[in-house]
Short mmCIF file of C-alpha atoms in Angstrom, two decimals:
data_model
loop_
_atom_site.label_atom_id
_atom_site.label_comp_id
_atom_site.label_asym_id
_atom_site.label_seq_id
_atom_site.Cartn_x
_atom_site.Cartn_y
_atom_site.Cartn_z
CA UNK A 1 0.10 -0.03 -0.01
CA UNK A 2 1.33 3.64 -0.79
CA UNK A 3 2.54 5.14 2.20
CA UNK A 4 0.83 8.57 3.13
CA UNK A 5 2.60 11.69 3.00
CA UNK A 6 -0.60 13.93 3.71
CA UNK A 7 -3.41 13.80 6.24
CA UNK A 8 -6.02 11.08 4.86
CA UNK A 9 -8.73 13.36 3.81
CA UNK A 10 -6.22 16.45 2.78
CA UNK A 11 -8.23 18.87 5.10
CA UNK A 12 -6.62 21.64 6.95
CA UNK A 13 -6.89 20.91 10.94
CA UNK A 14 -10.20 21.64 12.40
CA UNK A 15 -11.23 22.15 15.99
CA UNK A 16 -10.52 25.11 18.34
CA UNK A 17 -6.76 24.46 18.54
CA UNK A 18 -6.43 24.91 14.61
CA UNK A 19 -3.46 26.93 13.76
CA UNK A 20 -1.58 25.54 17.00
CA UNK A 21 1.43 23.39 16.17
CA UNK A 22 2.62 21.13 18.77
CA UNK A 23 5.86 18.87 18.87
CA UNK A 24 5.47 15.52 20.52
CA UNK A 25 8.63 14.20 21.71
CA UNK A 26 7.31 12.20 24.20
CA UNK A 27 6.50 8.46 24.57
CA UNK A 28 4.57 5.65 26.84
CA UNK A 29 1.91 7.14 27.82
CA UNK A 30 1.05 10.48 29.09
CA UNK A 31 2.71 12.73 26.53
CA UNK A 32 1.24 11.00 23.65
CA UNK A 33 -2.21 10.92 25.16
CA UNK A 34 -1.90 14.80 25.98
CA UNK A 35 -0.94 15.04 22.12
CA UNK A 36 -3.61 13.05 21.13
CA UNK A 37 -6.25 15.00 22.87
CA UNK A 38 -4.22 18.40 21.21
CA UNK A 39 -4.23 16.62 17.85
CA UNK A 40 -7.87 15.53 18.08
CA UNK A 41 -9.05 19.22 18.55
CA UNK A 42 -7.34 20.34 15.54
CA UNK A 43 -3.67 21.14 16.58
CA UNK A 44 -1.14 20.13 13.81
CA UNK A 45 0.90 17.77 15.95
CA UNK A 46 4.38 16.46 14.69
CA UNK A 47 5.49 13.14 16.37
CA UNK A 48 9.45 12.78 16.73
CA UNK A 49 10.65 9.16 16.83
CA UNK A 50 14.12 8.01 17.02
CA UNK A 51 15.12 7.40 13.24
CA UNK A 52 16.29 3.57 13.67
CA UNK A 53 14.24 2.09 16.66
CA UNK A 54 10.71 4.24 16.41
CA UNK A 55 8.87 5.06 19.14
CA UNK A 56 8.45 2.62 21.88
CA UNK A 57 4.85 2.97 21.69
CA UNK A 58 4.97 0.89 18.61
CA UNK A 59 5.93 -2.16 20.48
CA UNK A 60 2.88 -1.80 22.93
CA UNK A 61 -0.34 -3.61 22.84
CA UNK A 62 -1.42 -5.94 20.16
CA UNK A 63 -0.62 -5.99 16.46
CA UNK A 64 -2.61 -7.19 13.50
CA UNK A 65 -0.45 -8.34 10.51
CA UNK A 66 2.71 -6.50 12.02
CA UNK A 67 0.68 -3.22 12.45
CA UNK A 68 0.44 -2.22 15.94
CA UNK A 69 -3.28 -1.29 16.85
CA UNK A 70 -2.75 1.02 19.94
CA UNK A 71 -0.16 3.02 17.74
CA UNK A 72 -3.00 3.61 15.15
CA UNK A 73 -5.24 5.34 17.98
CA UNK A 74 -2.60 7.14 20.12
CA UNK A 75 -0.82 8.43 17.28
CA UNK A 76 -3.48 9.75 15.28
CA UNK A 77 -3.74 13.06 13.76
CA UNK A 78 0.03 13.03 14.04
CA UNK A 79 2.30 13.43 11.57
CA UNK A 80 5.50 11.41 12.06
CA UNK A 81 9.41 12.22 11.48
CA UNK A 82 12.36 10.21 12.54
CA UNK A 83 14.76 12.33 14.37
CA UNK A 84 17.89 11.55 16.75
CA UNK A 85 17.65 14.43 19.41
CA UNK A 86 21.07 13.33 20.78
CA UNK A 87 23.15 14.07 17.78
CA UNK A 88 24.05 17.70 17.03
CA UNK A 89 22.75 17.62 13.83
CA UNK A 90 19.38 16.59 15.11
CA UNK A 91 19.27 18.72 17.74
CA UNK A 92 19.54 21.65 15.42
CA UNK A 93 16.83 20.14 13.11
CA UNK A 94 14.47 19.93 16.34
CA UNK A 95 15.50 23.80 17.34
CA UNK A 96 14.47 24.68 13.75
CA UNK A 97 11.17 22.77 14.38
CA UNK A 98 10.72 24.20 17.77
CA UNK A 99 10.74 28.19 16.06
CA UNK A 100 7.74 26.83 14.42
CA UNK A 101 5.87 25.63 16.95
CA UNK A 102 3.40 26.79 19.85
CA UNK A 103 4.03 23.49 22.10
CA UNK A 104 6.61 21.01 22.72
CA UNK A 105 5.67 17.82 24.81
CA UNK A 106 8.76 15.99 25.94
CA UNK A 107 8.95 13.12 29.03
CA UNK A 108 12.98 12.66 28.91
CA UNK A 109 14.59 12.46 32.26
CA UNK A 110 15.23 15.73 33.92
CA UNK A 111 18.49 17.07 32.38
CA UNK A 112 18.38 15.17 29.12
CA UNK A 113 17.21 17.96 26.85
CA UNK A 114 19.73 20.24 28.57
CA UNK A 115 22.69 18.04 27.89
CA UNK A 116 21.77 17.70 24.40
CA UNK A 117 21.50 21.59 24.08
CA UNK A 118 17.85 21.78 23.77
CA UNK A 119 16.60 22.26 27.05
CA UNK A 120 14.09 25.11 27.85
CA UNK A 121 16.63 28.10 27.74
CA UNK A 122 17.67 27.30 24.40
CA UNK A 123 14.12 26.80 22.98
CA UNK A 124 12.88 29.87 24.45
CA UNK A 125 15.87 31.56 23.06
CA UNK A 126 14.75 30.57 19.70
CA UNK A 127 10.90 30.79 20.36
CA UNK A 128 9.96 32.88 23.60
CA UNK A 129 6.20 31.93 22.82
CA UNK A 130 6.80 28.44 23.17
CA UNK A 131 4.78 26.29 25.75
CA UNK A 132 6.98 23.43 27.07
CA UNK A 133 5.23 20.63 28.59
CA UNK A 134 7.80 18.48 30.62
CA UNK A 135 6.30 15.26 31.70
CA UNK A 136 8.26 12.91 34.14
CA UNK A 137 7.43 10.60 37.19
CA UNK A 138 8.31 13.01 40.04
CA UNK A 139 8.62 16.37 38.43
CA UNK A 140 11.74 18.27 37.64
CA UNK A 141 12.77 19.13 41.21
CA UNK A 142 12.86 17.25 44.50
CA UNK A 143 14.70 14.25 45.90
CA UNK A 144 13.28 11.97 43.57
CA UNK A 145 13.50 13.83 40.17
CA UNK A 146 15.89 11.69 38.76
CA UNK A 147 14.48 8.32 39.54
CA UNK A 148 13.01 6.54 36.70
CA UNK A 149 9.25 7.34 36.48
CA UNK A 150 6.24 4.89 35.46
CA UNK A 151 2.76 4.86 35.88
CA UNK A 152 2.94 1.98 38.04
CA UNK A 153 5.18 3.71 40.33
CA UNK A 154 2.59 6.50 40.75
CA UNK A 155 -0.23 4.16 41.26
CA UNK A 156 1.65 2.71 44.14
CA UNK A 157 2.86 6.12 45.69
CA UNK A 158 -0.64 8.06 45.21
CA UNK A 159 -2.30 5.58 47.60
CA UNK A 160 -4.49 4.03 44.46
CA UNK A 161 -2.95 0.54 45.02
CA UNK A 162 -3.18 0.67 48.99
CA UNK A 163 -6.81 1.52 48.85
CA UNK A 164 -7.41 -0.94 46.12
CA UNK A 165 -8.39 -4.87 46.36
CA UNK A 166 -9.83 -7.01 48.98
CA UNK A 167 -9.85 -6.06 52.81
CA UNK A 168 -7.52 -9.31 53.36
CA UNK A 169 -5.64 -9.23 49.95
CA UNK A 170 -2.27 -7.51 48.81
CA UNK A 171 -2.41 -3.82 47.02
CA UNK A 172 -3.64 -4.08 43.86
CA UNK A 173 -2.47 -1.99 40.75
CA UNK A 174 -4.62 -1.37 37.54
CA UNK A 175 -4.23 -3.39 34.52
CA UNK A 176 -3.99 -0.44 32.10
CA UNK A 177 -2.02 3.09 32.30
CA UNK A 178 -4.23 4.56 34.73
CA UNK A 179 -1.62 7.15 36.09
CA UNK A 180 -0.17 8.03 32.65
CA UNK A 181 -3.83 8.66 30.99
CA UNK A 182 -5.02 10.73 33.98
CA UNK A 183 -1.62 12.74 33.65
CA UNK A 184 -2.06 12.83 29.93
CA UNK A 185 -5.52 14.15 30.19
CA UNK A 186 -4.49 16.67 32.74
CA UNK A 187 -1.52 17.80 30.47
CA UNK A 188 -3.66 18.76 27.82
CA UNK A 189 -5.69 20.75 30.10
CA UNK A 190 -2.65 22.45 31.48
CA UNK A 191 -1.66 23.21 27.95
CA UNK A 192 -4.69 24.54 26.78
CA UNK A 193 -4.52 27.07 29.91
CA UNK A 194 -1.13 28.11 29.16
CA UNK A 195 -2.16 28.88 25.47
CA UNK A 196 -5.00 31.07 26.79
CA UNK A 197 -2.57 32.86 28.99
CA UNK A 198 -0.11 33.53 25.97
CA UNK A 199 -2.75 34.36 23.43
CA UNK A 200 -5.64 36.19 25.33
CA UNK A 201 -3.83 37.13 28.69
CA UNK A 202 -0.88 39.05 27.54
CA UNK A 203 1.56 36.40 28.58
CA UNK A 204 4.66 34.55 27.05
CA UNK A 205 5.85 31.05 26.71
CA UNK A 206 6.03 29.01 29.99
CA UNK A 207 7.19 25.72 31.31
CA UNK A 208 4.64 23.21 32.67
CA UNK A 209 6.24 20.76 35.20
CA UNK A 210 3.88 17.93 35.10
CA UNK A 211 4.59 14.46 37.04
CA UNK A 212 2.62 11.15 36.71
CA UNK A 213 2.30 11.06 40.55
CA UNK A 214 0.45 14.45 41.06
CA UNK A 215 -2.81 14.13 39.15
CA UNK A 216 -3.55 10.36 40.47
CA UNK A 217 -2.84 11.67 43.93
CA UNK A 218 -5.60 14.25 43.21
CA UNK A 219 -7.86 11.54 41.83
CA UNK A 220 -7.48 9.13 44.75
CA UNK A 221 -9.04 11.69 46.93
CA UNK A 222 -8.87 13.24 50.42
CA UNK A 223 -6.75 10.95 52.14
CA UNK A 224 -3.99 13.54 52.90
CA UNK A 225 -6.71 16.22 54.50
CA UNK A 226 -8.16 13.15 56.56
CA UNK A 227 -5.03 12.08 58.07
CA UNK A 228 -3.99 15.57 58.81
CA UNK A 229 -7.08 16.54 60.45
CA UNK A 230 -8.42 12.97 62.03
CA UNK A 231 -5.43 10.89 61.74
CA UNK A 232 -7.11 8.09 59.73
CA UNK A 233 -5.54 6.12 57.43
CA UNK A 234 -7.70 4.42 54.70
CA UNK A 235 -7.65 0.80 54.23
CA UNK A 236 -9.02 -1.66 51.32
CA UNK A 237 -12.30 -2.76 51.26
CA UNK A 238 -12.97 -4.49 48.04
CA UNK A 239 -15.64 -3.08 46.06
CA UNK A 240 -17.22 -1.40 49.05
CA UNK A 241 -17.28 1.90 49.90
CA UNK A 242 -16.98 3.45 53.67
CA UNK A 243 -19.23 6.36 52.62
CA UNK A 244 -22.56 4.16 51.15
CA UNK A 245 -23.92 0.69 51.20
CA UNK A 246 -25.03 -1.19 49.31
CA UNK A 247 -22.03 -0.76 46.90
CA UNK A 248 -20.75 -3.67 45.22
CA UNK A 249 -20.27 -6.16 42.50
CA UNK A 250 -23.05 -8.69 42.43
CA UNK A 251 -23.47 -12.23 40.23
CA UNK A 252 -26.65 -12.62 38.46
CA UNK A 253 -28.52 -15.84 37.85
CA UNK A 254 -26.80 -16.28 34.16
CA UNK A 255 -23.15 -15.56 35.47
CA UNK A 256 -22.52 -12.17 34.58
CA UNK A 257 -21.96 -9.20 36.87
CA UNK A 258 -23.51 -6.00 37.86
CA UNK A 259 -22.65 -2.90 39.77
CA UNK A 260 -24.89 -0.78 41.99
CA UNK A 261 -24.13 2.36 43.89
CA UNK A 262 -26.18 4.03 46.38
CA UNK A 263 -24.43 7.32 47.04
CA UNK A 264 -27.61 9.20 47.30
CA UNK A 265 -30.28 7.94 50.20
CA UNK A 266 -33.38 7.88 48.15
CA UNK A 267 -31.57 5.32 45.79
CA UNK A 268 -30.57 3.42 48.63
CA UNK A 269 -34.22 3.11 49.75
CA UNK A 270 -35.58 2.47 46.11
CA UNK A 271 -32.92 -0.64 46.15
CA UNK A 272 -34.00 -2.01 49.36
CA UNK A 273 -37.56 -1.80 48.35
CA UNK A 274 -36.87 -3.27 45.31
CA UNK A 275 -35.15 -6.38 46.53
CA UNK A 276 -37.98 -7.03 49.03
CA UNK A 277 -36.92 -5.51 52.46
CA UNK A 278 -38.41 -2.19 52.97
CA UNK A 279 -38.12 -2.67 56.72
CA UNK A 280 -34.72 -1.73 56.74
CA UNK A 281 -35.47 1.80 55.22
CA UNK A 282 -36.82 2.69 58.55
CA UNK A 283 -33.94 1.62 60.64
CA UNK A 284 -32.27 4.66 62.45
CA UNK A 285 -28.86 3.59 60.71
CA UNK A 286 -30.30 3.71 57.21
CA UNK A 287 -30.30 7.61 57.26
CA UNK A 288 -26.63 8.04 56.04
CA UNK A 289 -24.49 6.30 53.75
CA UNK A 290 -21.25 5.90 56.51
CA UNK A 291 -24.01 4.18 58.75
CA UNK A 292 -25.35 1.82 56.14
CA UNK A 293 -21.83 1.12 55.31
CA UNK A 294 -21.38 -0.44 58.89
CA UNK A 295 -24.21 -2.60 57.89
CA UNK A 296 -22.71 -3.88 54.37
CA UNK A 297 -22.94 -7.51 55.01
CA UNK A 298 -26.36 -7.42 56.02
CA UNK A 299 -27.38 -5.30 52.95
CA UNK A 300 -25.04 -7.08 50.34
CA UNK A 301 -26.88 -10.15 51.58
CA UNK A 302 -30.22 -8.61 50.75
CA UNK A 303 -29.26 -7.38 47.27
CA UNK A 304 -26.99 -10.19 46.47
CA UNK A 305 -29.71 -12.98 47.13
CA UNK A 306 -32.19 -11.10 45.05
CA UNK A 307 -29.68 -10.31 41.99
CA UNK A 308 -28.53 -13.94 42.31
CA UNK A 309 -32.10 -15.33 41.39
CA UNK A 310 -32.43 -12.80 38.13
CA UNK A 311 -30.50 -12.72 34.75
CA UNK A 312 -28.48 -9.84 34.10
CA UNK A 313 -31.02 -7.98 31.79
CA UNK A 314 -33.85 -8.92 34.31
CA UNK A 315 -31.76 -7.12 37.07
CA UNK A 316 -30.94 -4.19 34.86
CA UNK A 317 -34.54 -3.84 33.71
CA UNK A 318 -36.26 -4.06 37.17
CA UNK A 319 -33.43 -1.61 38.47
CA UNK A 320 -34.01 0.87 35.64
CA UNK A 321 -38.00 0.58 36.26
CA UNK A 322 -37.51 1.17 39.92
CA UNK A 323 -35.00 4.27 39.17
CA UNK A 324 -32.43 2.79 41.20
CA UNK A 325 -28.50 3.22 39.77
CA UNK A 326 -27.13 0.02 38.22
CA UNK A 327 -24.83 -1.00 35.62
CA UNK A 328 -23.62 -4.08 33.82
CA UNK A 329 -19.74 -5.03 34.01
CA UNK A 330 -18.69 -4.94 30.70
CA UNK A 331 -15.60 -6.15 28.73
CA UNK A 332 -14.77 -4.92 25.80
CA UNK A 333 -17.09 -6.89 23.19
CA UNK A 334 -19.74 -5.53 25.70
CA UNK A 335 -18.48 -1.92 25.20
CA UNK A 336 -18.26 -2.50 21.48
CA UNK A 337 -22.14 -3.76 20.98
CA UNK A 338 -23.47 -1.13 23.61
CA UNK A 339 -26.48 0.75 22.26
CA UNK A 340 -25.69 3.88 24.23
CA UNK A 341 -21.96 3.67 23.37
CA UNK A 342 -22.92 3.19 19.59
CA UNK A 343 -25.84 6.02 19.83
CA UNK A 344 -23.53 8.41 21.21
CA UNK A 345 -20.72 7.76 19.22
CA UNK A 346 -17.99 7.06 21.80
CA UNK A 347 -16.65 4.82 19.57
CA UNK A 348 -15.93 5.52 15.66
CA UNK A 349 -14.73 3.83 12.67
CA UNK A 350 -11.67 5.35 10.70
CA UNK A 351 -10.09 4.30 7.56
CA UNK A 352 -6.67 3.44 8.04
CA UNK A 353 -4.55 2.71 5.16
CA UNK A 354 -2.99 -0.64 6.31
CA UNK A 355 -6.06 -2.43 8.16
CA UNK A 356 -8.95 -0.52 6.17
CA UNK A 357 -11.85 0.51 8.47
CA UNK A 358 -10.76 0.27 12.25
CA UNK A 359 -12.89 0.92 15.40
CA UNK A 360 -11.43 3.11 18.04
CA UNK A 361 -12.28 5.54 20.70
CA UNK A 362 -13.78 9.07 19.49
CA UNK A 363 -12.37 12.39 20.43
CA UNK A 364 -12.83 12.46 24.23
CA UNK A 365 -15.90 15.38 24.54
CA UNK A 366 -18.12 17.15 22.32
CA UNK A 367 -18.14 20.82 21.36
CA UNK A 368 -21.18 22.32 19.90
CA UNK A 369 -19.20 25.11 17.88
CA UNK A 370 -15.40 23.73 17.63
CA UNK A 371 -15.81 19.86 17.42
CA UNK A 372 -12.76 17.61 17.27
CA UNK A 373 -11.85 14.76 14.57
CA UNK A 374 -9.92 12.02 13.56
CA UNK A 375 -8.37 12.93 10.41
CA UNK A 376 -5.97 9.92 10.25
CA UNK A 377 -4.65 7.18 12.00
CA UNK A 378 -1.15 6.59 13.54
CA UNK A 379 1.34 6.42 10.41
CA UNK A 380 4.62 5.00 9.48
CA UNK A 381 8.01 5.69 10.97
CA UNK A 382 9.37 8.89 8.72
CA UNK A 383 5.97 9.40 6.54
CA UNK A 384 6.05 13.09 7.24
CA UNK A 385 9.98 13.80 7.34
CA UNK A 386 10.45 15.24 3.67
CA UNK A 387 7.36 17.27 4.22
CA UNK A 388 8.25 18.83 7.27
CA UNK A 389 12.06 19.11 6.80
CA UNK A 390 11.95 20.08 3.11
CA UNK A 391 8.72 21.81 2.14
CA UNK A 392 8.04 23.52 5.61
CA UNK A 393 11.52 24.30 7.20
CA UNK A 394 13.19 24.82 3.77
CA UNK A 395 16.07 21.94 4.18
CA UNK A 396 17.49 21.11 0.84
CA UNK A 397 16.55 17.62 -0.29
CA UNK A 398 20.44 16.44 -0.42
CA UNK A 399 21.25 17.58 3.10
CA UNK A 400 18.11 15.10 4.13
CA UNK A 401 19.26 12.66 2.35
CA UNK A 402 22.91 12.95 3.96
CA UNK A 403 21.03 13.14 7.27
CA UNK A 404 19.10 10.08 6.44
CA UNK A 405 22.09 8.14 5.28
CA UNK A 406 23.76 9.14 8.77
CA UNK A 407 20.45 7.60 10.36
CA UNK A 408 20.00 11.26 12.16
CA UNK A 409 16.58 11.39 10.46
CA UNK A 410 14.33 8.92 8.63
#
């Protein structure tokens, strides 16, 4: 199949970030997700990859016919060039590229860009309006700044693993990139704020110090303030909550699973009336979620035994009719076939030059006036090197050919 050298639909970037150029010099996973979101909403994203090894994201996840599937999604709406930043000639190309950019996103260990002569000071020398997003495990400063940073470490240190799992079981890590994903979404928000300040608040370029640890630390909740004020340390409770009950996962008659939540008192009342135990609604302890949580064994028995006598579809139907909160526990097949997911276009089909139509997550939110779009899927290594270096930066084709021969570009 012919290699794409232009976006699949040939269209100009669309969305609220149209006209913004982003250099994605990051890998696995927070930085690339940040840049995916920016690209989804119109930014012209140029992905920097190692000219020989390519980006590590190409080796993550499943592949079909040699084509990495995650790459097709995480690198959508990104043009790609192969460029060795550690070589002086490659660093010079990077500086030329940064002159034309609005945002650079990188996730090298602190001091790496400085060692290569392309740190923030140099970048702002050539482009004072540049927003530099630095994603690391623990931030640019502090005792842990030089530690290797991965999402697993942030999930461990944020309190997430400590609070996740059965009460008598070990701390539990997620089976996916939770800390990275939260960080990537947060980084896209921080970038938008910096761009707004620059363009509408009379500001200039700046540096965003984004760690993997801090966003998930916030997402885990109020543990620090509870410890500070009450001396309380939270513990694992499985699928239960200390804030309300019943709240758990329950197995249905046909071997499926559902989850329910009763954060609101009226929902808890509806659930207990539905499962045939209206008498507990009048108990004094039923009045608050925290008190109900102290009676979780009793409430789980009432709810669980009722659910166990019905199929998943029957449970969903009766809960919905009663105005109680319930959801089926989905796997990927369920997600793909869900009528609401389909109707609201949470997933969308995109044409890919290698695989044909592929299903992937849609843009992450809907905007009525400036919607995002998926213009093309993740591309082959170096697909846009000549277009960017020759056509846009003005490099002589022979110079690029020599850099390619020396494996400085691809």
